[in-house]
Amino acid sequence: EIVLTQSPATLSLSPGERATLSCRASQSVSSYLAWYQQKPGQAPRLLIYDASNRATGIPARFSGGGSGTDFTLTISSLEREDFAVYYCQQRSDWPRTFGRGTRVEFK
Amino acid sequence: QVKLVQSGAEVKKPGASVKVSCKASGYAFTSYHMYWVRQAPGQGLEWMGIINPSGGSAAYAQKFQGRVIMTRDTSTSTVYMELRSLSSEDTAVYYCARDHDGSGASWFDPWGQGTLVVVSS
């Protein structure tokens, strides 16, 4: 199965700062990668799909990039509601797999 | 709007089975596949399988083969996930999530609110 490795595990930042999260796949997934946001006690929410497309209602401060094996999620200027855990997920192959997540926390 | 509402929390003993439901509304139920994903306490997300509500066919992650069954009831727009032979390692929040675009190979969007299953003697 395709293994997704996210880094860093934790990102400590302040509101207004830029966040850059990484996801690396064990083999090429083309552009078939998504990012989800999960807040405590809530279900995950789709943020970015097909590597760079924002899902409906997602603010423009969220952007995704990359292809093949290396991907990034960028939050241009952190808002208080962005402090959460972010997961990447691939749909290039079965089984569908997720990364272990990056926690974005208050510095 | 599209909504997935799951059944309530369950407490089960080791060796028992649990059946979690996910009632869909706001779209054509048989036009979108449904996924099941679980999350152990403090852990990441684990894909369990997929069901096609149109014909009822399902495919499961190898880890759960022989222990999970996914079914649907088109009359109530509800999908079910039954997990058998529970152990403490099955303690987790179980989520249903709809296929994003109806292709059966898309993203998970939206998600149900989750159902906590606790396995304890």
XYZ file of N, CA and C in Angstrom:
684
model
N 0.829 -1.186 0.000
C 0.000 0.000 0.000
C 0.876 1.253 0.000
N 0.290 2.362 -0.416
C 1.025 3.616 -0.488
C 1.092 4.242 0.896
N 2.302 4.528 1.332
C 2.517 5.157 2.629
C 2.703 6.656 2.430
N 1.970 7.433 3.208
C 2.084 8.891 3.182
C 2.761 9.351 4.462
N 3.845 10.108 4.310
C 4.604 10.592 5.449
C 4.445 12.094 5.548
N 3.879 12.549 6.656
C 3.662 13.987 6.853
C 4.731 14.561 7.778
N 5.108 15.787 7.470
C 6.061 16.491 8.319
C 5.769 17.985 8.316
N 6.089 18.662 9.434
C 6.479 18.040 10.698
C 5.278 17.428 11.391
N 5.500 16.748 12.503
C 4.383 16.191 13.259
C 3.593 17.305 13.932
N 4.331 18.311 14.392
C 3.708 19.461 15.050
C 4.344 20.739 14.534
N 3.507 21.736 14.332
C 3.963 23.038 13.859
C 3.437 24.067 14.852
N 4.355 24.777 15.502
C 3.962 25.782 16.498
C 4.109 27.169 15.893
N 2.980 27.842 15.717
C 2.966 29.132 15.035
C 2.005 30.078 15.717
N 2.089 31.334 15.336
C 1.189 32.367 15.864
C 0.205 32.804 14.787
N -0.937 33.334 15.189
C -1.884 33.866 14.188
C -1.193 34.893 13.302
N -1.509 34.837 12.018
C -0.897 35.744 11.060
C 0.322 35.170 10.367
N 0.920 34.132 10.955
C 2.089 33.513 10.341
C 1.683 32.571 9.220
N 2.663 32.223 8.423
C 2.474 31.311 7.295
C 2.802 29.891 7.745
N 1.939 28.944 7.361
C 2.164 27.538 7.698
C 2.413 26.752 6.423
N 3.447 25.923 6.451
C 3.741 25.058 5.314
C 3.843 23.622 5.811
N 2.938 22.764 5.325
C 2.877 21.374 5.732
C 3.283 20.504 4.550
N 3.955 19.404 4.853
C 4.472 18.539 3.803
C 3.862 17.144 3.878
N 3.693 16.520 2.728
C 3.218 15.145 2.624
C 4.023 14.475 1.511
N 4.662 13.375 1.848
C 5.463 12.641 0.865
C 4.909 11.236 0.701
N 4.709 10.817 -0.550
C 4.171 9.488 -0.849
C 5.289 8.504 -1.151
N 5.069 7.236 -0.778
C 6.089 6.205 -0.986
C 6.231 5.828 -2.463
N 5.264 6.199 -3.281
C 5.347 6.044 -4.728
C 4.451 7.117 -5.340
N 4.611 7.347 -6.629
C 3.863 8.429 -7.252
C 2.356 8.221 -7.132
N 1.669 9.310 -6.758
C 0.209 9.313 -6.733
C -0.337 10.313 -7.751
N 0.529 10.729 -8.682
C 0.152 11.741 -9.666
C -0.351 12.983 -8.919
N -1.549 13.454 -9.226
C -2.113 14.586 -8.483
C -3.265 14.156 -7.592
N -3.345 12.843 -7.329
C -4.474 12.304 -6.589
C -4.253 12.364 -5.089
N -4.124 13.598 -4.612
C -3.881 13.806 -3.188
C -4.818 14.878 -2.652
N -5.311 14.641 -1.448
C -6.204 15.598 -0.791
C -5.675 15.942 0.590
N -6.169 17.050 1.109
C -5.876 17.488 2.470
C -7.197 17.667 3.215
N -7.205 17.204 4.471
C -8.362 17.352 5.339
C -7.941 18.082 6.611
N -8.873 18.821 7.166
C -8.668 19.498 8.449
C -9.571 18.831 9.485
N -9.017 18.588 10.665
C -9.836 18.033 11.731
C -9.618 18.814 13.024
N -10.706 19.300 13.576
C -10.662 19.989 14.861
C -11.112 19.034 15.950
N -10.725 19.284 17.209
C -11.071 18.364 18.300
C -12.569 18.083 18.367
N -12.908 16.802 18.441
C -14.298 16.404 18.578
C -15.126 16.507 17.312
N -14.475 16.828 16.193
C -15.197 16.974 14.937
C -14.705 15.967 13.904
N -15.544 15.756 12.895
C -15.140 14.926 11.776
C -14.160 15.710 10.883
N -13.346 15.002 10.138
C -12.488 15.706 9.173
C -13.322 16.455 8.130
N -12.700 17.479 7.553
C -13.354 18.272 6.503
C -12.412 18.368 5.316
N -12.935 18.135 4.129
C -12.115 18.226 2.914
C -11.734 19.680 2.658
N -10.429 19.916 2.515
C -9.918 21.256 2.225
C -9.491 21.389 0.757
N -8.615 20.501 0.351
C -7.968 20.548 -0.961
C -8.082 19.169 -1.591
N -8.437 19.095 -2.867
C -8.462 17.820 -3.562
C -7.709 17.923 -4.881
N -7.308 16.770 -5.382
C -6.493 16.719 -6.599
C -5.306 17.680 -6.492
N -4.699 17.666 -5.338
C -3.457 18.375 -4.997
C -3.602 19.877 -4.831
N -4.442 20.526 -5.641
C -4.426 21.986 -5.635
C -5.800 22.653 -5.738
N -6.866 21.884 -5.734
C -8.206 22.460 -5.869
C -8.858 22.642 -4.503
N -9.279 23.874 -4.213
C -9.967 24.111 -2.940
C -11.382 23.563 -2.995
N -11.787 22.902 -1.927
C -13.157 22.406 -1.840
C -14.109 23.590 -1.629
N -15.379 23.328 -1.800
C -16.398 24.371 -1.686
C -16.351 25.035 -0.318
N -16.290 26.349 -0.324
C -16.348 27.095 0.919
C -15.026 27.258 1.646
N -13.955 26.729 1.093
C -12.642 26.821 1.749
C -12.002 28.159 1.393
N -11.530 28.905 2.411
C -10.954 30.237 2.146
C -9.700 30.177 1.283
N -9.451 31.271 0.610
C -8.333 31.351 -0.332
C -6.969 31.311 0.349
N -6.930 31.486 1.669
C -5.634 31.404 2.356
C -5.069 29.985 2.365
N -5.912 29.000 2.064
C -5.466 27.612 1.949
C -5.096 27.323 0.489
N -3.912 26.792 0.289
C -3.528 26.400 -1.057
C -2.712 25.117 -1.003
N -2.815 24.330 -2.068
C -2.085 23.080 -2.151
C -1.256 23.029 -3.411
N -0.174 22.273 -3.349
C 0.691 22.138 -4.515
C 1.423 20.824 -4.510
N 2.071 20.551 -5.619
C 2.867 19.343 -5.748
C 2.251 18.329 -6.699
N 3.037 17.322 -7.003
C 2.575 16.194 -7.818
C 3.595 15.076 -7.687
N 3.185 13.885 -8.064
C 4.102 12.745 -7.958
C 4.195 12.248 -6.531
N 5.283 12.590 -5.852
C 5.474 12.096 -4.485
C 5.562 13.195 -3.436
N 5.671 14.441 -3.823
C 5.869 15.516 -2.859
C 4.799 16.589 -2.977
N 4.157 16.862 -1.832
C 3.029 17.774 -1.805
C 3.146 18.720 -0.622
N 2.543 19.901 -0.772
C 2.513 20.856 0.327
C 1.118 21.448 0.469
N 0.793 21.752 1.709
C -0.394 22.543 2.041
C 0.129 23.817 2.679
N -0.299 24.943 2.165
C 0.130 26.234 2.699
C -1.085 27.003 3.198
N -0.932 27.537 4.401
C -1.924 28.470 4.939
C -1.215 29.810 4.997
N -1.642 30.749 4.194
C -0.853 31.959 3.968
C -0.759 32.834 5.216
N -1.829 32.915 5.975
C -1.853 33.729 7.183
C -2.832 33.087 8.155
N -2.275 32.471 9.193
C -3.099 31.673 10.092
C -4.151 32.501 10.829
N -5.370 31.988 10.788
C -6.442 32.532 11.601
C -6.614 31.617 12.815
N -7.267 32.099 13.848
C -7.410 31.307 15.074
C -8.118 29.983 14.806
N -9.062 29.987 13.886
C -9.821 28.766 13.618
C -9.043 27.735 12.791
N -7.828 28.088 12.365
C -7.019 27.162 11.553
C -6.165 26.237 12.404
N -6.118 26.473 13.702
C -5.309 25.606 14.564
C -6.052 24.293 14.741
N -5.475 23.241 14.185
C -6.155 21.959 14.017
C -5.132 20.922 13.570
N -5.620 19.707 13.288
C -4.767 18.668 12.720
C -5.115 18.529 11.233
N -4.081 18.365 10.410
C -4.257 18.257 8.967
C -3.732 16.908 8.486
N -4.550 16.247 7.681
C -4.184 14.943 7.136
C -4.134 15.009 5.616
N -3.170 14.323 5.034
C -3.205 14.120 3.589
C -3.730 12.711 3.321
N -4.267 12.516 2.124
C -4.858 11.230 1.735
C -4.702 11.053 0.229
N -4.420 9.816 -0.195
C -4.266 9.549 -1.625
C -5.418 8.698 -2.157
N -5.765 8.928 -3.399
C -6.772 8.090 -4.071
C -6.205 7.514 -5.365
N -4.876 7.392 -5.412
C -4.241 6.809 -6.597
C -4.419 5.309 -6.632
N -4.493 4.687 -5.469
C -4.546 3.225 -5.428
C -5.352 2.779 -4.212
N -5.785 1.515 -4.266
C -6.459 0.908 -3.121
C -5.427 0.087 -2.336
N -5.488 0.087 -1.003
C -6.460 0.803 -0.193
C -6.155 2.292 -0.129
N -7.168 3.083 0.063
C -6.952 4.502 0.308
C -6.166 4.642 1.623
N -5.213 5.531 1.626
C -4.395 5.701 2.820
C -4.279 7.175 3.191
N -4.041 7.400 4.478
C -3.877 8.725 5.037
C -2.487 8.855 5.645
N -2.003 10.075 5.707
C -0.826 10.351 6.503
C -1.200 10.373 7.974
N -0.201 10.476 8.842
C -0.458 10.433 10.278
C -0.825 11.788 10.859
N -0.778 12.807 10.029
C -1.254 14.112 10.452
C -0.166 15.069 10.892
N -0.459 16.359 10.723
C 0.368 17.439 11.269
C -0.531 18.302 12.140
N -0.106 18.487 13.379
C -0.872 19.342 14.296
C -0.326 20.757 14.196
N -1.205 21.708 13.911
C -0.818 23.122 13.916
C -1.328 23.700 15.223
N -0.373 24.100 16.087
C -0.744 24.559 17.417
C -0.270 25.988 17.660
N -0.864 26.607 18.671
C -0.459 27.966 19.053
C 0.950 27.952 19.637
N 1.742 28.911 19.191
C 3.100 29.027 19.722
C 3.067 29.710 21.093
N -29.356 20.518 2.129
C -27.935 20.269 1.935
C -27.646 18.807 2.242
N -26.491 18.351 1.782
C -26.091 16.965 2.022
C -25.798 16.777 3.500
N -26.370 15.718 4.066
C -26.175 15.458 5.486
C -26.066 13.959 5.714
N -25.111 13.593 6.572
C -24.941 12.199 6.989
C -25.072 12.166 8.499
N -26.048 11.422 9.005
C -26.281 11.345 10.437
C -26.083 9.906 10.898
N -25.136 9.740 11.822
C -24.785 8.405 12.299
C -25.490 8.067 13.599
N -25.522 6.775 13.890
C -26.128 6.286 15.117
C -25.249 6.630 16.320
N -25.798 6.403 17.501
C -25.139 6.820 18.720
C -24.049 5.880 19.196
N -23.356 6.340 20.227
C -22.223 5.609 20.778
C -22.638 4.230 21.271
N -21.676 3.314 21.213
C -21.901 1.928 21.611
C -20.790 1.475 22.557
N -21.168 0.619 23.499
C -20.191 -0.055 24.356
C -20.404 -1.551 24.161
N -19.352 -2.242 23.805
C -19.443 -3.673 23.507
C -18.378 -4.448 24.268
N -18.677 -5.706 24.498
C -17.690 -6.590 25.135
C -16.837 -7.255 24.064
N -15.633 -7.622 24.422
C -14.768 -8.335 23.464
C -15.474 -9.566 22.922
N -15.328 -9.767 21.605
C -15.961 -10.896 20.948
C -17.325 -10.588 20.364
N -17.912 -9.489 20.778
C -19.237 -9.117 20.287
C -19.128 -8.452 18.914
N -20.293 -8.084 18.378
C -20.372 -7.355 17.103
C -21.022 -6.006 17.349
N -20.767 -5.080 16.430
C -21.412 -3.770 16.488
C -21.883 -3.424 15.084
N -23.024 -2.747 15.020
C -23.550 -2.309 13.734
C -23.840 -0.810 13.826
N -23.154 -0.035 13.011
C -23.261 1.420 12.996
C -24.028 1.833 11.742
N -24.944 2.770 11.905
C -25.725 3.233 10.759
C -25.345 4.654 10.372
N -25.659 4.994 9.137
C -25.337 6.306 8.576
C -26.487 6.670 7.636
N -27.326 7.617 8.065
C -28.505 7.977 7.275
C -28.198 9.215 6.438
N -28.392 9.092 5.148
C -28.067 10.166 4.218
C -29.313 10.945 3.819
N -29.123 12.234 3.562
C -30.216 13.068 3.074
C -29.642 14.202 2.240
N -30.498 14.786 1.407
C -30.094 15.947 0.634
C -29.500 15.645 -0.731
N -29.498 14.384 -1.141
C -28.975 14.024 -2.461
C -29.549 12.663 -2.862
N -29.247 12.263 -4.094
C -29.713 10.974 -4.601
C -28.860 9.860 -4.004
N -29.419 9.159 -3.055
C -28.668 8.193 -2.235
C -27.921 7.162 -3.076
N -28.573 6.637 -4.116
C -27.955 5.548 -4.877
C -26.922 6.026 -5.891
N -26.714 7.332 -5.990
C -25.784 7.873 -6.984
C -24.371 8.076 -6.458
N -24.164 7.887 -5.155
C -22.854 8.155 -4.562
C -22.427 7.005 -3.667
N -21.229 6.497 -3.905
C -20.671 5.500 -3.020
C -20.455 6.105 -1.631
N -20.342 5.214 -0.648
C -20.082 5.640 0.720
C -18.870 4.888 1.254
N -18.041 5.607 2.011
C -16.860 5.019 2.637
C -17.066 4.930 4.146
N -16.288 4.036 4.749
C -16.184 3.989 6.204
C -14.715 4.151 6.580
N -14.496 5.005 7.570
C -13.154 5.327 8.050
C -13.214 5.291 9.570
N -12.165 4.804 10.200
C -12.172 4.822 11.655
C -10.943 5.547 12.203
N -11.058 5.970 13.455
C -9.985 6.712 14.113
C -9.909 6.272 15.567
N -8.856 5.562 15.893
C -8.619 5.151 17.276
C -8.274 6.385 18.106
N -8.473 6.325 19.426
C -8.229 7.498 20.278
C -6.824 8.066 20.094
N -6.767 9.336 19.771
C -5.492 10.010 19.607
C -4.687 9.587 18.387
N -5.315 8.833 17.513
C -4.588 8.309 16.352
C -5.086 8.917 15.037
N -4.535 8.415 13.934
C -4.909 8.925 12.618
C -6.127 8.209 12.043
N -6.317 8.409 10.755
C -7.492 7.911 10.053
C -7.172 6.628 9.287
N -8.095 5.696 9.328
C -7.883 4.386 8.698
C -9.090 4.033 7.836
N -8.850 3.847 6.534
C -9.924 3.492 5.618
C -10.308 2.034 5.801
N -11.631 1.773 5.912
C -12.118 0.421 6.149
C -12.726 -0.220 4.908
N -13.419 0.589 4.106
C -14.060 0.003 2.944
C -15.002 0.965 2.261
N -15.650 0.459 1.219
C -16.542 1.260 0.383
C -17.754 0.432 -0.017
N -18.910 1.067 -0.066
C -20.118 0.390 -0.529
C -20.785 1.227 -1.610
N -21.303 0.541 -2.606
C -22.085 1.173 -3.651
C -23.554 1.028 -3.294
N -24.218 2.102 -2.900
C -25.624 1.984 -2.477
C -26.557 1.565 -3.605
N -26.117 1.692 -4.845
C -26.984 1.328 -5.958
C -27.206 -0.180 -6.025
N -26.114 -0.935 -6.082
C -26.261 -2.392 -6.174
C -25.966 -3.119 -4.880
N -25.373 -2.397 -3.930
C -25.048 -3.017 -2.650
C -23.680 -3.674 -2.591
N -22.915 -3.626 -3.698
C -21.595 -4.264 -3.661
C -20.662 -3.466 -2.757
N -19.724 -4.178 -2.141
C -18.796 -3.534 -1.216
C -17.402 -4.111 -1.388
N -16.425 -3.330 -1.012
C -15.032 -3.767 -1.013
C -14.407 -3.296 0.291
N -13.554 -4.164 0.863
C -13.030 -3.902 2.189
C -11.516 -3.866 2.189
N -10.963 -3.089 3.117
C -9.527 -3.127 3.335
C -9.151 -4.522 3.800
N -8.006 -4.984 3.370
C -7.586 -6.359 3.676
C -7.591 -6.620 5.180
N -7.240 -5.609 5.942
C -7.168 -5.757 7.398
C -8.499 -6.189 8.002
N -9.603 -5.815 7.359
C -10.923 -6.073 7.918
C -11.676 -7.186 7.189
N -11.066 -7.741 6.159
C -11.716 -8.805 5.389
C -12.132 -9.940 6.311
N -13.383 -10.401 6.137
C -13.896 -11.495 6.943
C -14.480 -11.059 8.274
N -14.298 -9.803 8.624
C -14.775 -9.328 9.913
C -15.755 -8.158 9.784
N -15.820 -7.564 8.598
C -16.685 -6.402 8.388
C -17.670 -6.692 7.267
N -18.863 -6.153 7.427
C -19.870 -6.226 6.372
C -20.515 -4.850 6.238
N -20.564 -4.357 5.029
C -21.225 -3.085 4.761
C -22.464 -3.355 3.918
N -23.573 -2.810 4.366
C -24.844 -3.011 3.681
C -25.564 -1.686 3.542
N -26.689 -1.718 2.808
C -27.465 -0.491 2.682
C -28.935 -0.821 2.602
N -29.759 0.173 2.936
C -31.215 0.074 2.822
C -31.657 1.280 1.999
N -32.004 1.048 0.765
C -32.358 2.169 -0.110
C -33.680 2.817 0.295
N -34.544 2.071 0.987
C -35.841 2.638 1.377
C -35.703 3.720 2.442
N -34.603 3.661 3.194
C -34.373 4.658 4.249
C -33.102 5.464 3.999
N -32.453 5.258 2.853
C -31.217 5.979 2.513
C -30.173 5.829 3.613
N -30.007 4.613 4.058
C -29.095 4.343 5.178
C -28.086 3.270 4.794
N -26.837 3.509 5.147
C -25.804 2.485 5.012
C -25.418 2.011 6.408
N -24.948 0.781 6.469
C -24.596 0.154 7.739
C -23.186 -0.436 7.634
N -22.491 -0.420 8.757
C -21.197 -1.068 8.865
C -21.243 -1.954 10.113
N -21.108 -3.255 9.878
C -21.086 -4.209 10.989
C -19.689 -4.778 11.136
N -19.157 -4.718 12.330
C -17.824 -5.238 12.622
C -17.963 -6.330 13.681
N -17.386 -7.484 13.398
C -17.549 -8.649 14.263
C -16.275 -8.935 15.047
N -16.410 -9.839 15.993
C -15.257 -10.303 16.787
C -14.442 -9.135 17.328
N -15.120 -8.238 17.997
C -14.478 -7.014 18.481
C -13.423 -7.318 19.534
N -12.350 -6.509 19.497
C -11.339 -6.519 20.543
C -11.109 -5.074 20.981
N -10.309 -4.905 22.017
C -10.050 -3.554 22.522
C -9.420 -2.671 21.438
N -8.741 -3.281 20.499
C -8.107 -2.518 19.423
C -9.122 -1.908 18.453
N -10.366 -2.324 18.567
C -11.418 -1.760 17.710
C -12.078 -0.548 18.354
N -11.668 -0.187 19.552
C -12.165 1.032 20.176
C -11.744 2.219 19.321
N -12.736 2.950 18.821
C -12.443 4.021 17.867
C -13.725 4.796 17.577
N -13.548 5.929 16.922
C -14.678 6.635 16.320
C -14.786 6.162 14.875
N -15.973 5.765 14.495
C -16.228 5.275 13.137
C -17.005 6.335 12.364
N -16.486 6.670 11.193
C -17.108 7.688 10.349
C -17.589 7.085 9.037
N -18.745 7.552 8.578
C -19.094 7.341 7.183
C -18.766 8.642 6.448
N -18.459 8.520 5.177
C -18.146 9.690 4.357
C -18.590 9.399 2.935
N -19.213 10.375 2.314
C -19.701 10.173 0.960
C -18.607 10.392 -0.078
N -18.690 9.651 -1.148
C -17.821 9.894 -2.297
C -18.118 11.280 -2.855
N -17.075 12.035 -3.108
C -17.218 13.453 -3.439
C -17.992 13.696 -4.726
N -17.685 12.914 -5.781
C -18.292 13.241 -7.076
C -19.122 12.126 -7.684
N -19.297 11.037 -6.931
C -20.150 9.970 -7.429
C -19.443 8.946 -8.285
N -18.144 9.112 -8.485
C -17.404 8.192 -9.355
C -17.083 6.878 -8.678
N -17.136 6.860 -7.365
C -16.733 5.665 -6.636
C -15.240 5.580 -6.429
N -14.528 6.629 -6.828
C -13.079 6.646 -6.662
C -12.604 8.049 -6.305
N -13.428 8.764 -5.597
C -13.154 10.177 -5.348
C -12.796 10.427 -3.887
N -12.913 11.646 -3.493
C -12.548 12.071 -2.157
C -13.688 11.854 -1.179
N -13.396 12.058 0.094
C -14.370 11.811 1.143
C -14.993 13.153 1.557
N -16.221 13.362 1.114
C -16.853 14.647 1.383
C -18.327 14.602 1.053
N -19.214 14.878 2.043
C -18.890 15.205 3.429
C -18.774 13.958 4.311
N -18.608 14.207 5.598
C -18.468 13.136 6.586
C -19.649 13.169 7.549
N -19.963 11.992 8.102
C -20.885 11.947 9.213
C -20.200 12.474 10.471
N -20.972 12.577 11.543
C -20.438 13.172 12.770
C -19.580 12.199 13.568
N -19.613 10.924 13.187
C -18.819 9.923 13.893
C -19.624 9.184 14.948
N -19.258 7.933 15.153
C -19.871 7.085 16.178
C -18.764 6.456 17.000
N -18.758 6.718 18.277
C -17.756 6.133 19.171
C -18.169 4.714 19.535
N -17.268 3.791 19.312
C -17.456 2.400 19.730
C -16.365 2.074 20.735
N -16.781 1.701 21.924
C -15.839 1.318 22.980
C -15.974 -0.177 23.217
N -14.858 -0.864 23.170
C -14.839 -2.309 23.430
C -14.127 -2.524 24.750
N -14.879 -3.027 25.723
C -14.317 -3.187 27.060
C -15.054 -4.291 27.800
N -14.278 -5.046 28.558
C -14.892 -6.114 29.353
C -15.429 -5.553 30.670
